[in-house]
Short mmCIF file of N, CA and C and ligand atoms in Angstrom, two decimals:
data_model
loop_
_atom_site.label_atom_id
_atom_site.label_comp_id
_atom_site.label_asym_id
_atom_site.label_seq_id
_atom_site.Cartn_x
_atom_site.Cartn_y
_atom_site.Cartn_z
N MET O 179 -55.75 -67.04 -66.03
CA MET O 179 -56.48 -68.09 -66.77
C MET O 179 -57.83 -67.53 -67.22
N LYS O 180 -58.10 -67.65 -68.52
CA LYS O 180 -59.33 -67.09 -69.07
C LYS O 180 -60.49 -68.10 -68.97
N THR O 181 -61.71 -67.57 -69.05
CA THR O 181 -62.90 -68.40 -68.96
C THR O 181 -62.83 -69.60 -69.91
N GLU O 182 -62.39 -69.36 -71.16
CA GLU O 182 -62.35 -70.43 -72.16
C GLU O 182 -61.46 -71.58 -71.70
N GLU O 183 -60.31 -71.21 -71.09
CA GLU O 183 -59.41 -72.28 -70.64
C GLU O 183 -60.01 -73.04 -69.46
N VAL O 184 -60.70 -72.31 -68.58
CA VAL O 184 -61.34 -72.97 -67.43
C VAL O 184 -62.37 -73.98 -67.94
N ILE O 185 -63.22 -73.52 -68.86
CA ILE O 185 -64.27 -74.41 -69.38
C ILE O 185 -63.66 -75.60 -70.12
N GLU O 186 -62.56 -75.34 -70.85
CA GLU O 186 -61.89 -76.43 -71.57
C GLU O 186 -61.36 -77.48 -70.58
N ARG O 187 -60.88 -77.02 -69.43
CA ARG O 187 -60.41 -77.98 -68.42
C ARG O 187 -61.56 -78.81 -67.87
N PHE O 188 -62.72 -78.19 -67.69
CA PHE O 188 -63.91 -78.94 -67.27
C PHE O 188 -64.29 -79.96 -68.34
N ARG O 189 -64.26 -79.54 -69.61
CA ARG O 189 -64.66 -80.43 -70.70
C ARG O 189 -63.72 -81.62 -70.78
N ARG O 190 -62.43 -81.33 -70.72
CA ARG O 190 -61.40 -82.37 -70.87
C ARG O 190 -61.49 -83.42 -69.77
N THR O 191 -61.89 -83.01 -68.56
CA THR O 191 -61.94 -83.95 -67.44
C THR O 191 -63.34 -84.55 -67.25
N GLY O 192 -64.25 -84.30 -68.18
CA GLY O 192 -65.60 -84.86 -68.07
C GLY O 192 -66.43 -84.18 -67.00
N ALA O 193 -66.04 -82.97 -66.59
CA ALA O 193 -66.74 -82.27 -65.52
C ALA O 193 -67.80 -81.30 -66.05
N LEU O 194 -67.86 -81.18 -67.39
CA LEU O 194 -68.93 -80.39 -68.02
C LEU O 194 -70.04 -81.37 -68.40
N LEU O 195 -71.05 -81.43 -67.54
CA LEU O 195 -72.11 -82.43 -67.72
C LEU O 195 -73.20 -81.88 -68.63
N GLU O 196 -73.72 -82.76 -69.49
CA GLU O 196 -74.85 -82.38 -70.34
C GLU O 196 -76.00 -83.31 -70.04
N GLY O 197 -77.19 -82.74 -69.90
CA GLY O 197 -78.36 -83.54 -69.55
C GLY O 197 -79.52 -82.63 -69.19
N HIS O 198 -80.18 -82.95 -68.10
CA HIS O 198 -81.39 -82.24 -67.69
C HIS O 198 -81.29 -82.04 -66.18
N PHE O 199 -80.90 -80.85 -65.78
CA PHE O 199 -80.51 -80.64 -64.39
C PHE O 199 -81.42 -79.64 -63.66
N ILE O 200 -81.63 -79.93 -62.38
CA ILE O 200 -82.32 -78.98 -61.49
C ILE O 200 -81.24 -78.21 -60.74
N LEU O 201 -81.16 -76.92 -60.98
CA LEU O 201 -80.19 -76.09 -60.27
C LEU O 201 -80.70 -75.80 -58.86
N SER O 202 -79.81 -75.31 -58.00
CA SER O 202 -80.23 -75.03 -56.62
C SER O 202 -81.31 -73.95 -56.58
N SER O 203 -81.40 -73.14 -57.65
CA SER O 203 -82.45 -72.12 -57.74
C SER O 203 -83.82 -72.72 -58.04
N GLY O 204 -83.84 -74.03 -58.43
CA GLY O 204 -85.10 -74.64 -58.84
C GLY O 204 -85.31 -74.58 -60.34
N LEU O 205 -84.50 -73.76 -61.03
CA LEU O 205 -84.59 -73.67 -62.49
C LEU O 205 -83.92 -74.89 -63.12
N HIS O 206 -84.29 -75.16 -64.39
CA HIS O 206 -83.72 -76.30 -65.10
C HIS O 206 -82.69 -75.83 -66.13
N SER O 207 -81.68 -76.67 -66.34
CA SER O 207 -80.60 -76.32 -67.27
C SER O 207 -80.13 -77.57 -67.99
N THR O 208 -79.56 -77.39 -69.18
CA THR O 208 -79.11 -78.55 -69.96
C THR O 208 -77.63 -78.86 -69.72
N ASN O 209 -76.93 -77.99 -69.01
CA ASN O 209 -75.57 -78.38 -68.66
C ASN O 209 -75.20 -77.91 -67.26
N TYR O 210 -74.14 -78.53 -66.75
CA TYR O 210 -73.75 -78.28 -65.37
C TYR O 210 -72.26 -78.52 -65.24
N LEU O 211 -71.58 -77.62 -64.54
CA LEU O 211 -70.16 -77.79 -64.29
C LEU O 211 -69.98 -78.43 -62.92
N GLN O 212 -69.54 -79.68 -62.90
CA GLN O 212 -69.37 -80.40 -61.64
C GLN O 212 -67.90 -80.29 -61.20
N CYS O 213 -67.66 -79.34 -60.29
CA CYS O 213 -66.27 -79.06 -59.88
C CYS O 213 -65.57 -80.30 -59.31
N ALA O 214 -66.31 -81.15 -58.62
CA ALA O 214 -65.68 -82.33 -58.01
C ALA O 214 -65.00 -83.20 -59.06
N LEU O 215 -65.59 -83.25 -60.26
CA LEU O 215 -65.03 -84.09 -61.32
C LEU O 215 -63.77 -83.48 -61.92
N LEU O 216 -63.64 -82.17 -61.84
CA LEU O 216 -62.39 -81.51 -62.24
C LEU O 216 -61.34 -81.68 -61.14
N LEU O 217 -61.77 -81.43 -59.91
CA LEU O 217 -60.82 -81.37 -58.78
C LEU O 217 -60.38 -82.75 -58.30
N GLN O 218 -61.00 -83.82 -58.85
CA GLN O 218 -60.52 -85.17 -58.49
C GLN O 218 -59.10 -85.39 -59.03
N HIS O 219 -58.66 -84.51 -59.94
CA HIS O 219 -57.31 -84.60 -60.49
C HIS O 219 -56.43 -83.58 -59.79
N PRO O 220 -55.53 -84.03 -58.92
CA PRO O 220 -54.71 -83.09 -58.15
C PRO O 220 -53.96 -82.09 -59.02
N ALA O 221 -53.51 -82.50 -60.18
CA ALA O 221 -52.75 -81.56 -61.03
C ALA O 221 -53.66 -80.42 -61.50
N GLU O 222 -54.94 -80.73 -61.79
CA GLU O 222 -55.90 -79.69 -62.18
C GLU O 222 -56.19 -78.78 -60.99
N ALA O 223 -56.40 -79.40 -59.82
CA ALA O 223 -56.72 -78.62 -58.62
C ALA O 223 -55.58 -77.65 -58.32
N GLU O 224 -54.34 -78.13 -58.46
CA GLU O 224 -53.18 -77.29 -58.18
C GLU O 224 -53.10 -76.12 -59.17
N ARG O 225 -53.34 -76.41 -60.45
CA ARG O 225 -53.25 -75.38 -61.49
C ARG O 225 -54.34 -74.32 -61.30
N ILE O 226 -55.58 -74.78 -61.04
CA ILE O 226 -56.70 -73.87 -60.83
C ILE O 226 -56.48 -73.06 -59.55
N GLY O 227 -55.98 -73.74 -58.52
CA GLY O 227 -55.72 -73.06 -57.25
C GLY O 227 -54.69 -71.95 -57.41
N SER O 228 -53.65 -72.24 -58.19
CA SER O 228 -52.62 -71.21 -58.33
C SER O 228 -53.11 -70.07 -59.21
N ALA O 229 -54.00 -70.35 -60.17
CA ALA O 229 -54.57 -69.28 -61.00
C ALA O 229 -55.43 -68.34 -60.14
N LEU O 230 -56.18 -68.91 -59.19
CA LEU O 230 -56.98 -68.07 -58.28
C LEU O 230 -56.07 -67.29 -57.34
N ALA O 231 -55.03 -67.97 -56.86
CA ALA O 231 -54.11 -67.33 -55.91
C ALA O 231 -53.43 -66.12 -56.54
N GLU O 232 -53.14 -66.20 -57.86
CA GLU O 232 -52.49 -65.08 -58.57
C GLU O 232 -53.21 -63.76 -58.32
N ARG O 233 -54.54 -63.83 -58.22
CA ARG O 233 -55.34 -62.62 -58.10
C ARG O 233 -55.20 -61.97 -56.73
N PHE O 234 -54.59 -62.69 -55.79
CA PHE O 234 -54.48 -62.19 -54.41
C PHE O 234 -53.04 -62.17 -53.92
N ARG O 235 -52.09 -62.28 -54.87
CA ARG O 235 -50.68 -62.42 -54.53
C ARG O 235 -50.18 -61.24 -53.69
N ASP O 236 -50.74 -60.04 -53.91
CA ASP O 236 -50.24 -58.84 -53.22
C ASP O 236 -51.05 -58.48 -51.97
N GLU O 237 -51.97 -59.33 -51.58
CA GLU O 237 -52.89 -58.98 -50.48
C GLU O 237 -52.42 -59.47 -49.11
N ARG O 238 -51.25 -60.09 -49.07
CA ARG O 238 -50.72 -60.62 -47.79
C ARG O 238 -51.76 -61.46 -47.05
N ILE O 239 -52.33 -62.43 -47.76
CA ILE O 239 -53.32 -63.32 -47.16
C ILE O 239 -52.62 -64.23 -46.16
N GLU O 240 -53.09 -64.22 -44.92
CA GLU O 240 -52.51 -65.10 -43.91
C GLU O 240 -53.20 -66.46 -43.89
N THR O 241 -54.51 -66.43 -44.15
CA THR O 241 -55.29 -67.65 -44.03
C THR O 241 -56.35 -67.70 -45.12
N VAL O 242 -56.51 -68.88 -45.70
CA VAL O 242 -57.62 -69.12 -46.63
C VAL O 242 -58.66 -69.95 -45.87
N ALA O 243 -59.93 -69.57 -46.01
CA ALA O 243 -61.01 -70.30 -45.35
C ALA O 243 -62.04 -70.67 -46.40
N ALA O 244 -62.64 -71.85 -46.26
CA ALA O 244 -63.62 -72.32 -47.24
C ALA O 244 -64.77 -73.01 -46.53
N PRO O 245 -65.97 -72.88 -47.09
CA PRO O 245 -67.08 -73.67 -46.56
C PRO O 245 -66.98 -75.12 -47.04
N ALA O 246 -67.11 -76.07 -46.12
CA ALA O 246 -67.09 -77.49 -46.49
C ALA O 246 -68.46 -77.82 -47.12
N ILE O 247 -68.57 -78.76 -48.01
CA ILE O 247 -67.49 -79.58 -48.56
C ILE O 247 -66.92 -78.94 -49.83
N GLY O 248 -67.76 -78.19 -50.54
CA GLY O 248 -67.40 -77.73 -51.87
C GLY O 248 -66.09 -76.95 -51.95
N GLY O 249 -65.77 -76.18 -50.90
CA GLY O 249 -64.60 -75.32 -50.98
C GLY O 249 -63.30 -75.96 -50.52
N LEU O 250 -63.37 -77.20 -50.00
CA LEU O 250 -62.19 -77.76 -49.33
C LEU O 250 -60.99 -77.91 -50.25
N ILE O 251 -61.17 -78.59 -51.37
CA ILE O 251 -60.01 -78.91 -52.22
C ILE O 251 -59.45 -77.64 -52.84
N ILE O 252 -60.32 -76.82 -53.42
CA ILE O 252 -59.82 -75.62 -54.10
C ILE O 252 -59.24 -74.64 -53.08
N GLY O 253 -59.88 -74.53 -51.92
CA GLY O 253 -59.37 -73.64 -50.88
C GLY O 253 -57.98 -74.05 -50.43
N TYR O 254 -57.80 -75.35 -50.25
CA TYR O 254 -56.50 -75.88 -49.82
C TYR O 254 -55.43 -75.56 -50.85
N GLU O 255 -55.76 -75.71 -52.12
CA GLU O 255 -54.77 -75.44 -53.18
C GLU O 255 -54.45 -73.95 -53.28
N VAL O 256 -55.44 -73.10 -53.09
CA VAL O 256 -55.18 -71.65 -53.09
C VAL O 256 -54.25 -71.31 -51.92
N ALA O 257 -54.53 -71.90 -50.75
CA ALA O 257 -53.69 -71.65 -49.58
C ALA O 257 -52.26 -72.12 -49.82
N ARG O 258 -52.11 -73.30 -50.41
CA ARG O 258 -50.79 -73.83 -50.71
C ARG O 258 -50.02 -72.84 -51.60
N SER O 259 -50.71 -72.35 -52.63
CA SER O 259 -50.06 -71.46 -53.59
C SER O 259 -49.66 -70.13 -52.95
N LEU O 260 -50.46 -69.67 -51.98
CA LEU O 260 -50.18 -68.38 -51.32
C LEU O 260 -49.24 -68.54 -50.13
N GLY O 261 -48.92 -69.79 -49.79
CA GLY O 261 -48.12 -70.02 -48.58
C GLY O 261 -48.89 -69.65 -47.33
N ALA O 262 -50.22 -69.80 -47.38
CA ALA O 262 -51.09 -69.42 -46.27
C ALA O 262 -51.56 -70.67 -45.52
N ARG O 263 -52.21 -70.43 -44.40
CA ARG O 263 -52.84 -71.49 -43.62
C ARG O 263 -54.20 -71.77 -44.25
N PHE O 264 -54.74 -72.96 -44.02
CA PHE O 264 -56.07 -73.28 -44.54
C PHE O 264 -56.98 -73.83 -43.44
N ILE O 265 -58.17 -73.22 -43.33
CA ILE O 265 -59.17 -73.70 -42.37
C ILE O 265 -60.51 -73.77 -43.09
N TRP O 266 -61.49 -74.42 -42.46
CA TRP O 266 -62.80 -74.45 -43.10
C TRP O 266 -63.93 -74.28 -42.11
N THR O 267 -65.05 -73.87 -42.64
CA THR O 267 -66.27 -73.76 -41.85
C THR O 267 -67.22 -74.88 -42.26
N GLU O 268 -68.09 -75.26 -41.36
CA GLU O 268 -69.09 -76.29 -41.66
C GLU O 268 -70.34 -75.98 -40.85
N ARG O 269 -71.42 -76.60 -41.28
CA ARG O 269 -72.68 -76.30 -40.61
C ARG O 269 -72.84 -77.09 -39.32
N GLU O 270 -73.26 -76.34 -38.29
CA GLU O 270 -73.60 -76.98 -37.02
C GLU O 270 -74.98 -76.44 -36.66
N ALA O 271 -75.96 -77.34 -36.59
CA ALA O 271 -77.35 -76.94 -36.37
C ALA O 271 -77.77 -75.87 -37.38
N GLY O 272 -77.33 -76.05 -38.64
CA GLY O 272 -77.75 -75.17 -39.72
C GLY O 272 -76.93 -73.90 -39.85
N ARG O 273 -76.02 -73.67 -38.91
CA ARG O 273 -75.27 -72.42 -38.88
C ARG O 273 -73.80 -72.67 -39.25
N MET O 274 -73.26 -71.85 -40.18
CA MET O 274 -71.87 -72.01 -40.61
C MET O 274 -70.94 -71.62 -39.47
N THR O 275 -70.04 -72.55 -39.10
CA THR O 275 -69.26 -72.38 -37.88
C THR O 275 -67.82 -72.84 -38.08
N LEU O 276 -66.89 -72.24 -37.35
CA LEU O 276 -65.52 -72.76 -37.25
C LEU O 276 -65.52 -73.82 -36.15
N ARG O 277 -65.13 -75.04 -36.51
CA ARG O 277 -65.10 -76.12 -35.52
C ARG O 277 -63.69 -76.70 -35.48
N ARG O 278 -63.54 -77.86 -34.88
CA ARG O 278 -62.28 -78.63 -34.89
C ARG O 278 -61.10 -77.88 -34.29
N GLY O 279 -61.39 -76.86 -33.48
CA GLY O 279 -60.28 -76.11 -32.88
C GLY O 279 -59.70 -75.03 -33.76
N PHE O 280 -60.29 -74.80 -34.95
CA PHE O 280 -59.80 -73.72 -35.80
C PHE O 280 -60.05 -72.38 -35.13
N ARG O 281 -59.00 -71.51 -35.15
CA ARG O 281 -59.11 -70.18 -34.57
C ARG O 281 -58.55 -69.17 -35.55
N VAL O 282 -59.00 -67.92 -35.44
CA VAL O 282 -58.35 -66.82 -36.17
C VAL O 282 -57.97 -65.74 -35.16
N ARG O 283 -56.86 -65.06 -35.46
CA ARG O 283 -56.41 -63.94 -34.64
C ARG O 283 -57.26 -62.71 -34.94
N ALA O 284 -57.38 -61.79 -33.99
CA ALA O 284 -58.05 -60.52 -34.27
C ALA O 284 -57.30 -59.81 -35.38
N GLY O 285 -58.00 -59.42 -36.43
CA GLY O 285 -57.38 -58.69 -37.54
C GLY O 285 -56.65 -59.56 -38.55
N GLU O 286 -56.66 -60.87 -38.37
CA GLU O 286 -55.98 -61.77 -39.32
C GLU O 286 -56.61 -61.63 -40.71
N SER O 287 -55.77 -61.52 -41.74
CA SER O 287 -56.31 -61.30 -43.09
C SER O 287 -56.65 -62.65 -43.73
N VAL O 288 -57.92 -62.78 -44.09
CA VAL O 288 -58.45 -64.06 -44.56
C VAL O 288 -59.08 -63.89 -45.92
N LEU O 289 -58.84 -64.87 -46.79
CA LEU O 289 -59.50 -64.97 -48.08
C LEU O 289 -60.47 -66.15 -48.04
N VAL O 290 -61.71 -65.94 -48.47
CA VAL O 290 -62.70 -67.02 -48.49
C VAL O 290 -62.79 -67.59 -49.90
N VAL O 291 -62.67 -68.90 -50.01
CA VAL O 291 -62.66 -69.56 -51.32
C VAL O 291 -63.75 -70.62 -51.39
N GLU O 292 -64.45 -70.63 -52.51
CA GLU O 292 -65.47 -71.64 -52.78
C GLU O 292 -65.27 -72.22 -54.15
N ASP O 293 -65.91 -73.35 -54.44
CA ASP O 293 -65.82 -73.88 -55.81
C ASP O 293 -66.73 -73.08 -56.74
N VAL O 294 -67.99 -72.93 -56.36
CA VAL O 294 -68.97 -72.24 -57.20
C VAL O 294 -69.74 -71.22 -56.38
N VAL O 295 -69.89 -70.03 -56.93
CA VAL O 295 -70.79 -69.05 -56.34
C VAL O 295 -72.04 -68.97 -57.20
N THR O 296 -73.19 -69.18 -56.59
CA THR O 296 -74.45 -69.06 -57.32
C THR O 296 -75.19 -67.83 -56.81
N THR O 297 -75.58 -67.86 -55.55
CA THR O 297 -76.17 -66.67 -54.93
C THR O 297 -75.17 -66.00 -54.00
N GLY O 298 -74.10 -66.72 -53.65
CA GLY O 298 -73.11 -66.20 -52.70
C GLY O 298 -73.47 -66.51 -51.27
N GLY O 299 -74.52 -67.27 -51.06
CA GLY O 299 -75.02 -67.53 -49.71
C GLY O 299 -74.01 -68.16 -48.77
N SER O 300 -73.37 -69.25 -49.19
CA SER O 300 -72.46 -69.91 -48.24
C SER O 300 -71.16 -69.13 -48.08
N THR O 301 -70.75 -68.40 -49.12
CA THR O 301 -69.58 -67.51 -48.96
C THR O 301 -69.90 -66.44 -47.93
N ARG O 302 -71.08 -65.83 -48.03
CA ARG O 302 -71.48 -64.79 -47.07
C ARG O 302 -71.52 -65.35 -45.65
N GLU O 303 -72.09 -66.55 -45.50
CA GLU O 303 -72.17 -67.15 -44.16
C GLU O 303 -70.79 -67.43 -43.59
N THR O 304 -69.87 -67.85 -44.47
CA THR O 304 -68.50 -68.11 -44.02
C THR O 304 -67.81 -66.80 -43.62
N ILE O 305 -68.02 -65.76 -44.41
CA ILE O 305 -67.47 -64.44 -44.07
C ILE O 305 -67.99 -63.98 -42.71
N ASP O 306 -69.30 -64.16 -42.49
CA ASP O 306 -69.89 -63.75 -41.21
C ASP O 306 -69.26 -64.50 -40.04
N ALA O 307 -69.08 -65.81 -40.21
CA ALA O 307 -68.50 -66.62 -39.13
C ALA O 307 -67.08 -66.15 -38.82
N LEU O 308 -66.32 -65.80 -39.86
CA LEU O 308 -64.93 -65.37 -39.67
C LEU O 308 -64.86 -64.00 -39.01
N LYS O 309 -65.74 -63.10 -39.46
CA LYS O 309 -65.76 -61.77 -38.87
C LYS O 309 -66.14 -61.84 -37.40
N GLU O 310 -67.11 -62.68 -37.09
CA GLU O 310 -67.52 -62.87 -35.70
C GLU O 310 -66.35 -63.34 -34.85
N ALA O 311 -65.48 -64.16 -35.49
CA ALA O 311 -64.31 -64.68 -34.78
C ALA O 311 -63.18 -63.66 -34.72
N GLY O 312 -63.36 -62.50 -35.39
CA GLY O 312 -62.36 -61.44 -35.29
C GLY O 312 -61.51 -61.21 -36.51
N ALA O 313 -61.66 -62.06 -37.54
CA ALA O 313 -60.81 -61.95 -38.72
C ALA O 313 -61.18 -60.73 -39.57
N ARG O 314 -60.22 -60.34 -40.41
CA ARG O 314 -60.46 -59.30 -41.41
C ARG O 314 -60.53 -60.02 -42.75
N VAL O 315 -61.74 -60.10 -43.32
CA VAL O 315 -61.92 -60.82 -44.58
C VAL O 315 -61.63 -59.86 -45.73
N VAL O 316 -60.57 -60.15 -46.49
CA VAL O 316 -60.12 -59.19 -47.50
C VAL O 316 -60.69 -59.47 -48.87
N GLY O 317 -61.25 -60.67 -49.08
CA GLY O 317 -61.81 -60.96 -50.39
C GLY O 317 -62.42 -62.34 -50.43
N ALA O 318 -63.04 -62.64 -51.57
CA ALA O 318 -63.65 -63.95 -51.79
C ALA O 318 -63.36 -64.37 -53.22
N ALA O 319 -63.23 -65.68 -53.41
CA ALA O 319 -62.89 -66.18 -54.74
C ALA O 319 -63.59 -67.50 -54.99
N SER O 320 -63.88 -67.76 -56.26
CA SER O 320 -64.44 -69.05 -56.64
C SER O 320 -63.93 -69.42 -58.02
N ILE O 321 -63.99 -70.72 -58.34
CA ILE O 321 -63.62 -71.15 -59.69
C ILE O 321 -64.68 -70.61 -60.66
N ILE O 322 -65.95 -70.88 -60.32
CA ILE O 322 -67.05 -70.53 -61.20
C ILE O 322 -67.97 -69.53 -60.49
N ASP O 323 -68.40 -68.54 -61.24
CA ASP O 323 -69.46 -67.63 -60.78
C ASP O 323 -70.66 -67.85 -61.68
N ARG O 324 -71.69 -68.48 -61.12
CA ARG O 324 -72.89 -68.75 -61.92
C ARG O 324 -73.89 -67.61 -61.82
N SER O 325 -73.52 -66.53 -61.13
CA SER O 325 -74.47 -65.43 -60.94
C SER O 325 -74.34 -64.38 -62.03
N GLY O 326 -73.41 -64.61 -62.98
CA GLY O 326 -73.17 -63.59 -64.00
C GLY O 326 -72.57 -62.32 -63.40
N GLY O 327 -71.88 -62.48 -62.27
CA GLY O 327 -71.23 -61.34 -61.62
C GLY O 327 -72.13 -60.61 -60.65
N GLN O 328 -73.36 -61.09 -60.46
CA GLN O 328 -74.35 -60.37 -59.66
C GLN O 328 -74.23 -60.61 -58.15
N ALA O 329 -73.73 -61.78 -57.75
CA ALA O 329 -73.73 -62.11 -56.32
C ALA O 329 -72.86 -61.11 -55.55
N ASP O 330 -73.43 -60.52 -54.51
CA ASP O 330 -72.72 -59.55 -53.68
C ASP O 330 -72.45 -60.19 -52.31
N VAL O 331 -71.18 -60.36 -51.97
CA VAL O 331 -70.85 -60.98 -50.69
C VAL O 331 -70.27 -59.98 -49.70
N GLY O 332 -70.25 -58.70 -50.08
CA GLY O 332 -69.84 -57.65 -49.15
C GLY O 332 -68.34 -57.40 -49.10
N VAL O 333 -67.55 -58.21 -49.83
CA VAL O 333 -66.10 -57.98 -49.95
C VAL O 333 -65.75 -58.16 -51.43
N PRO O 334 -64.59 -57.64 -51.86
CA PRO O 334 -64.21 -57.83 -53.27
C PRO O 334 -64.18 -59.32 -53.62
N ARG O 335 -64.73 -59.64 -54.79
CA ARG O 335 -64.90 -61.05 -55.15
C ARG O 335 -64.38 -61.28 -56.56
N VAL O 336 -63.67 -62.39 -56.77
CA VAL O 336 -63.23 -62.74 -58.12
C VAL O 336 -63.62 -64.18 -58.43
N ALA O 337 -63.73 -64.48 -59.72
CA ALA O 337 -63.98 -65.86 -60.18
C ALA O 337 -63.14 -66.09 -61.42
N LEU O 338 -62.72 -67.33 -61.64
CA LEU O 338 -61.94 -67.62 -62.85
C LEU O 338 -62.84 -67.62 -64.08
N ALA O 339 -64.10 -68.04 -63.92
CA ALA O 339 -65.04 -68.05 -65.04
C ALA O 339 -66.39 -67.54 -64.56
N THR O 340 -66.86 -66.48 -65.19
CA THR O 340 -68.17 -65.91 -64.85
C THR O 340 -69.14 -66.30 -65.94
N LEU O 341 -70.20 -66.99 -65.54
CA LEU O 341 -71.12 -67.56 -66.52
C LEU O 341 -72.52 -67.01 -66.35
N HIS O 342 -73.20 -66.87 -67.47
CA HIS O 342 -74.64 -66.65 -67.45
C HIS O 342 -75.23 -67.99 -67.85
N VAL O 343 -75.57 -68.81 -66.87
CA VAL O 343 -76.02 -70.17 -67.17
C VAL O 343 -77.43 -70.10 -67.72
N PRO O 344 -77.63 -70.60 -68.96
CA PRO O 344 -78.99 -70.60 -69.48
C PRO O 344 -79.84 -71.54 -68.64
N SER O 345 -80.89 -71.01 -68.06
CA SER O 345 -81.76 -71.83 -67.23
C SER O 345 -83.19 -71.34 -67.38
N VAL O 346 -84.12 -72.25 -67.23
CA VAL O 346 -85.53 -71.92 -67.44
C VAL O 346 -86.39 -72.51 -66.32
N ALA O 347 -87.55 -71.95 -66.12
CA ALA O 347 -88.51 -72.52 -65.19
C ALA O 347 -88.98 -73.87 -65.74
N PRO O 348 -89.30 -74.82 -64.84
CA PRO O 348 -89.75 -76.14 -65.31
C PRO O 348 -90.90 -76.03 -66.33
N SER O 349 -91.77 -75.05 -66.16
CA SER O 349 -92.92 -74.91 -67.05
C SER O 349 -92.50 -74.51 -68.46
N ALA O 350 -91.28 -73.96 -68.61
CA ALA O 350 -90.80 -73.52 -69.92
C ALA O 350 -89.68 -74.42 -70.43
N CYS O 351 -89.49 -75.59 -69.79
CA CYS O 351 -88.34 -76.45 -70.09
C CYS O 351 -88.69 -77.47 -71.17
N ASP O 352 -87.88 -77.47 -72.26
CA ASP O 352 -88.12 -78.42 -73.36
C ASP O 352 -87.99 -79.87 -72.90
N ALA O 353 -86.98 -80.15 -72.09
CA ALA O 353 -86.76 -81.53 -71.64
C ALA O 353 -87.93 -82.01 -70.79
N CYS O 354 -88.45 -81.13 -69.95
CA CYS O 354 -89.64 -81.48 -69.15
C CYS O 354 -90.81 -81.78 -70.07
N ALA O 355 -90.97 -80.94 -71.12
CA ALA O 355 -92.09 -81.13 -72.06
C ALA O 355 -91.97 -82.48 -72.76
N ARG O 356 -90.73 -82.98 -72.94
CA ARG O 356 -90.53 -84.29 -73.56
C ARG O 356 -90.68 -85.42 -72.54
N GLY O 357 -90.95 -85.05 -71.27
CA GLY O 357 -91.16 -86.05 -70.23
C GLY O 357 -89.88 -86.62 -69.65
N GLU O 358 -88.74 -85.94 -69.86
CA GLU O 358 -87.47 -86.45 -69.35
C GLU O 358 -87.28 -86.05 -67.88
N GLU O 359 -86.83 -86.99 -67.09
CA GLU O 359 -86.65 -86.73 -65.67
C GLU O 359 -85.46 -85.80 -65.43
N ALA O 360 -85.65 -84.80 -64.56
CA ALA O 360 -84.57 -83.88 -64.22
C ALA O 360 -83.84 -84.38 -62.97
N VAL O 361 -82.53 -84.16 -62.91
CA VAL O 361 -81.75 -84.60 -61.75
C VAL O 361 -81.03 -83.41 -61.12
N LYS O 362 -80.79 -83.55 -59.81
CA LYS O 362 -79.96 -82.57 -59.11
C LYS O 362 -78.51 -83.02 -59.26
N PRO O 363 -77.69 -82.27 -59.98
CA PRO O 363 -76.33 -82.75 -60.26
C PRO O 363 -75.50 -83.01 -59.02
N GLY O 364 -75.70 -82.20 -57.99
CA GLY O 364 -74.90 -82.36 -56.78
C GLY O 364 -75.14 -83.69 -56.09
N SER O 365 -76.33 -84.25 -56.27
CA SER O 365 -76.68 -85.47 -55.55
C SER O 365 -76.60 -86.70 -56.45
N ARG O 366 -76.13 -86.48 -57.67
CA ARG O 366 -76.12 -87.57 -58.63
C ARG O 366 -75.10 -88.63 -58.23
N LYS O 367 -75.55 -89.87 -58.18
CA LYS O 367 -74.64 -90.96 -57.84
C LYS O 367 -73.99 -91.49 -59.11
N SER O 368 -72.76 -92.00 -58.95
CA SER O 368 -72.02 -92.44 -60.13
C SER O 368 -72.76 -93.56 -60.87
N SER O 369 -73.54 -94.35 -60.14
CA SER O 369 -74.26 -95.44 -60.79
C SER O 369 -75.33 -94.93 -61.76
N ASN O 370 -75.71 -93.66 -61.60
CA ASN O 370 -76.73 -93.08 -62.48
C ASN O 370 -76.12 -92.43 -63.71
N GLN O 371 -74.80 -92.33 -63.75
CA GLN O 371 -74.18 -91.56 -64.84
C GLN O 371 -73.96 -92.43 -66.08
ZN1 ZN W 164 -86.83 -79.49 -67.10
#
């Protein structure tokens, strides 16, 4: 699946948001890809999941792991497509951890899946938690790479769409200059849309 088709799927499902957004970097942007709005459609999640899984078909992935919450749906669909097990990590006292009785075998081959990679921080933390538990992390994948391919997570990494998101400092932002309020897309409530 090519970047254009991925973006078209976001557009078609209303998941390509246009407005005035504060990215997690603190920079401002006029558009945002909200994966949750794409993945609310199981047929889209399944199609995107299988497109990501294609890239790892020959890697004998035993388990897919994802950081909650963002990675849960897409990770599950990638696991389904690969015929693998699916587990997730979540934060406990600020630290990414395997909870709920999830275990990995020593040397178990694991693929880490996220919805969006920006700096790669939560993917890296998930990889660390899995390695600590004994797993062999063979790769990482995301639907969107907002780092322009720059994020280094220490294992081979793929994304369905690699973007150079145009973003500016608030001091250089046209929308800010017009006095328009910026919102954090991740925290946006439906009543505000
Ligand atoms: Zn702004």
